[in-house]
Amino acid sequence: MEIFSLINQWINLLFIIIFTLLSISSKPATLALRSNENDMLALLPLKDQLVGDSHGVLTSWNASFHCCQWQGVQCGRRHRRVVSLNMSGLSLAGFISPVIGNLTFLREVDFSYNKLQGSIPREVGHLRRLVYLSLEYNHLNGEIPQELSNCSNLQEIAFNANNITGEIPVSLGDMKNLIELHLAGNLLIRGIPASLGNISTLKVLSLEQKKLKGTIPSSLGKLSNLEHMYIGTNKLSGSVPPVHNFSSLLVLDAADNQLSGNLPPEIGCTFPNLEAIFIGLNQLTGEIPRSISNISSLELFEISLNGFTGSVPENMGNLRNLLDLTISGNYLGSGKPEDLSFLSSLSNCSRLQSLAINYNHFYGVIPDSIANFSIWLEHLWMGDNQIIGRIPQGIGNLINLDLMEMEGTFIAGEIYISIGNLQNLEGLYLGFNHLSGKIPSSIGNLSRLSDLDLSNNKFAGAIPLALKQCTNLQKLDLSTNNLNGSIPYQLFGVFERLIYLNLSHNSFTGSLPSDMRNMKNLVEFYNLQLFMQKNSFHGTIPQSFASLRSLENLDLSNNNLSGTIPPELQKLPFLVRLNLSFNQLEDTYSALLSDLRLLSLLLAWFSAKALNLRKKSVASDFCFKKVTQQNLVQSSMNKAKYLQPFSELVFIGPQMSLPKCFSEKPKEKGKVLSTKTIIAIIISILLGSILVVLLFYHSLRHKARRGTFMPSSLFDNGCLRLSYKELLECTHGFASSNLIGTGSFGFVYKGVLYQHEKPVAVKVLNLRNHRAARSFIAECKALRKIRHRNLVKIITSCSSIDYQGIEFKALVFEFMPNGSLESWLHEQHDQSRYLNFAQRLDIAIDMANAIDYLQHGCGTMVVHCDLKPSNVLLDDDMVAHVADFGLAKLFSSGIKGTTGYVAPEYGMSGSVSPEGDIYSYGIMLLEMITGRRPTCDLFHHGLSLHNFCKIALQEGLKEIFDVRLVEEIGVNRKRIRNKPNMEAEIWECFVSFTKIGVSCSTEVATDRLRIRDAIIELHAMKARLLRT
């Protein structure tokens, strides 16, 4: 019995234990279930803030599925809590909801490559387990939340390519586990916080912003684990701080800043493992430290466009892994023969692919040891130095060379035939030297050659017939030599890709080539330039010139040509410059001059004396007139930029908008007034004027006392109030010297509000439309509520009368010191005003952001109706601001917009739409990438800027791009070649930019690219540029 009793006790105890365990285990399960439900309740509001789910990812986010099965959501295996959100690259728009802070088990969040807007929610700081946070390549704005530093486990932050503003939070220095910090491509200001030096785990620091100022904090020297530091493209100043513990650093990019001083002499010991140094485009001085040669791992060394002096260390050859050495644009060299001795040591750099030493003060002879350079050398830039002697014969050993530039030196003698061994050569630039002898026929072996420049030398003899084997030639410049003989007619039968031919300033004889039919296919939508002036050509101008449809510039002046001008020349659609002066050409010009566009060109180049024009050969409806350049500038000619100063009689046609040519008639006797009569008349007029002014002034004072015309500011609530008098004073009486712009809405003056010491732009409205007066105050109140960083800020307005009793209305805006986009794209007299592609891309993004805000972000949609480059203004930092938004409502009569930019549907229906603004935006993009106005004379007879670019894209033509952008690639090729495929990537960005412009400017409004999609594509393009 006792045994049975004992067994029963054990059984009861076992039941109690099992029951207890089951009770305990059920509580976590219940808790987990509730927590999981909380995650789902957080995800659903997050979904509600996301739009544009073109991939259908969010369709799975519903109660029919467990949230751990939702696409992009990952849960932990043990507790089934959401640990990862991966929504990258789904084209999602909308906002990141603050409820994300309730997903407290999150370890990874990736919303990169979307279209998200708004700010980063502060609630992200609740995610204490977060390890990875990527929001790069979106449209996020606002500041980086300080609460982010609460995420103490974060290892990587990627906020690249957004519109984030404010300062880099000092609190980021408290994140002790951070490994990578990517903040490039935003709008952050001020400086680099010294606290970042406290993140001892940091390996990657990317801060390329354009706006960061101040010095490089010395505390960054404490980052002993740092491998990649990108702080280029900012406004950092001061010297490079001394660093003693950067042994892990692999890449240092501080290019394009304002750094000054010398490089630390111990740099080669401090950075022993560096693979790439980019410190070009700064203000660094002193000598290149000899310790550089200690960095045996160095592959890329780029210090161009600084102020370095002295000699290049002769032990540079110790850098056996060197791929690129770019020291261009400095003051290196001492004017002594040993300046170029360092080149001999580079023969030890067996991997060298690019060498750029151009634009320095090097003197001496190119050593023969250049023949022993790396067989992989592709680019050789040595021009604009004081190099003497001959080009070494051994240059032919560099068989992989595709670009060789030695322009602007003192190289003399003949070119060795070994040049023909460089069969991969695409660009050969030897202009502005002292080369002599004959052009070697071995150049015909260079079948891949596209650019050949032998200009401004002393070459003699004929053009070698072997040159016809270079069938890929696009640019051939043999000008200013001593070449003679006739031009081989065979040449013009093979150069189907030729777009630039300059044979001027030689001694060529014979007739002009008569068969150019094979040249008419040359890049139909690019400009062909033909220069043959200052030779001894005779005979007539061949009719075949009229078959060159892409001909833009033809100069045959200063030859012995005779006969008539082929009338077919006026049919060339792209011809904008024509110079046939100083020949023996005669006969009638009426047919040729009947075309207005061509006539304006003739004015620029022809004088009556030079052409031997005779009145008997001129049509009766034309006349001679003395014309100065000032007359032409004041006329409506849109070709004034081509005009040259001249003083001879010129040929004027009836369509020129110039004053008519009145013949002088003899004065009739008896009609001359006496001196006394004239004086009496003048005194009477003066007395009458004074009386009228006094009466008018009395009337104004009477009305002012009655309060009829009291000046009023339209904004209240403490906003700045300005009277007509104050605006008159701040613009110096609306002086013409203060006039900075005109347009359909009125005149814009620069002024300074002295009591505030603030420069402003005052737009005095043109009140021809009476409706404007009635709606002015109401509309301007609405405009003042519109605020965006890419819109010009309206400060206040004035509605009053002027001193003549005329109604006066003006808007006062922020002043934009860098003027309009129009002036930067087309201002010819100031060559320093140039926008590189990165700047144009940023401006395009700024404009798109402004349009997106007007259409979607400011409550009531605003259609601009007059988007054009002159309405895009640039501030101190070259940030674009759209002006004149909303003013179309004040001027409601007529078709809105400006010719060339107005959407085609406006001319049919007259009703405006947001798609019309997108059309204008697309045209502006095409104008920015091609450098051509939509109203350019090139575009007529059905050819528009849109069609021009669309056809060029289909044909794969690069020649449509703004020549300054193309030159930028050429000038910076020394940097481009530092990275494989970088040049191709930039060309692809040009093409992508053009595609966006074409997609935005399609004729059918519904087919146009949405502005938010354009923004995404532009940001992706910017990201590609940053990666290169």
PDB file of N, CA and C in Angstrom, residues 964-975:
ATOM      1  N   ARG A 964      30.676  73.087 -75.278  1.00  0.00           N
ATOM      2  CA  ARG A 964      31.412  73.359 -74.045  1.00  0.00           C
ATOM      3  C   ARG A 964      31.412  72.146 -73.126  1.00  0.00           C
ATOM      4  N   LEU A 965      30.325  71.370 -73.147  1.00  0.00           N
ATOM      5  CA  LEU A 965      30.285  70.138 -72.355  1.00  0.00           C
ATOM      6  C   LEU A 965      31.235  69.096 -72.935  1.00  0.00           C
ATOM      7  N   VAL A 966      31.272  69.032 -74.254  1.00  0.00           N
ATOM      8  CA  VAL A 966      32.182  68.088 -74.900  1.00  0.00           C
ATOM      9  C   VAL A 966      33.622  68.477 -74.610  1.00  0.00           C
ATOM     10  N   GLU A 967      33.914  69.776 -74.668  1.00  0.00           N
ATOM     11  CA  GLU A 967      35.261  70.243 -74.349  1.00  0.00           C
ATOM     12  C   GLU A 967      35.607  69.953 -72.900  1.00  0.00           C
ATOM     13  N   GLU A 968      34.610  70.001 -72.022  1.00  0.00           N
ATOM     14  CA  GLU A 968      34.847  69.698 -70.610  1.00  0.00           C
ATOM     15  C   GLU A 968      35.361  68.269 -70.443  1.00  0.00           C
ATOM     16  N   ILE A 969      34.785  67.341 -71.215  1.00  0.00           N
ATOM     17  CA  ILE A 969      35.265  65.953 -71.164  1.00  0.00           C
ATOM     18  C   ILE A 969      36.698  65.886 -71.652  1.00  0.00           C
ATOM     19  N   GLY A 970      36.983  66.631 -72.739  1.00  0.00           N
ATOM     20  CA  GLY A 970      38.343  66.610 -73.266  1.00  0.00           C
ATOM     21  C   GLY A 970      39.351  67.188 -72.302  1.00  0.00           C
ATOM     22  N   VAL A 971      39.007  68.343 -71.702  1.00  0.00           N
ATOM     23  CA  VAL A 971      39.930  69.003 -70.772  1.00  0.00           C
ATOM     24  C   VAL A 971      40.161  68.148 -69.534  1.00  0.00           C
ATOM     25  N   ASN A 972      39.097  67.485 -69.083  1.00  0.00           N
ATOM     26  CA  ASN A 972      39.202  66.711 -67.846  1.00  0.00           C
ATOM     27  C   ASN A 972      39.461  65.237 -68.099  1.00  0.00           C
ATOM     28  N   ARG A 973      39.828  64.913 -69.341  1.00  0.00           N
ATOM     29  CA  ARG A 973      40.049  63.508 -69.643  1.00  0.00           C
ATOM     30  C   ARG A 973      41.159  62.917 -68.773  1.00  0.00           C
ATOM     31  N   LYS A 974      42.058  63.780 -68.337  1.00  0.00           N
ATOM     32  CA  LYS A 974      43.139  63.316 -67.463  1.00  0.00           C
ATOM     33  C   LYS A 974      42.594  62.785 -66.146  1.00  0.00           C
ATOM     34  N   ARG A 975      41.446  63.326 -65.692  1.00  0.00           N
ATOM     35  CA  ARG A 975      40.811  62.814 -64.471  1.00  0.00           C
ATOM     36  C   ARG A 975      39.875  61.667 -64.804  1.00  0.00           C
TER      37      ARG A 975
END
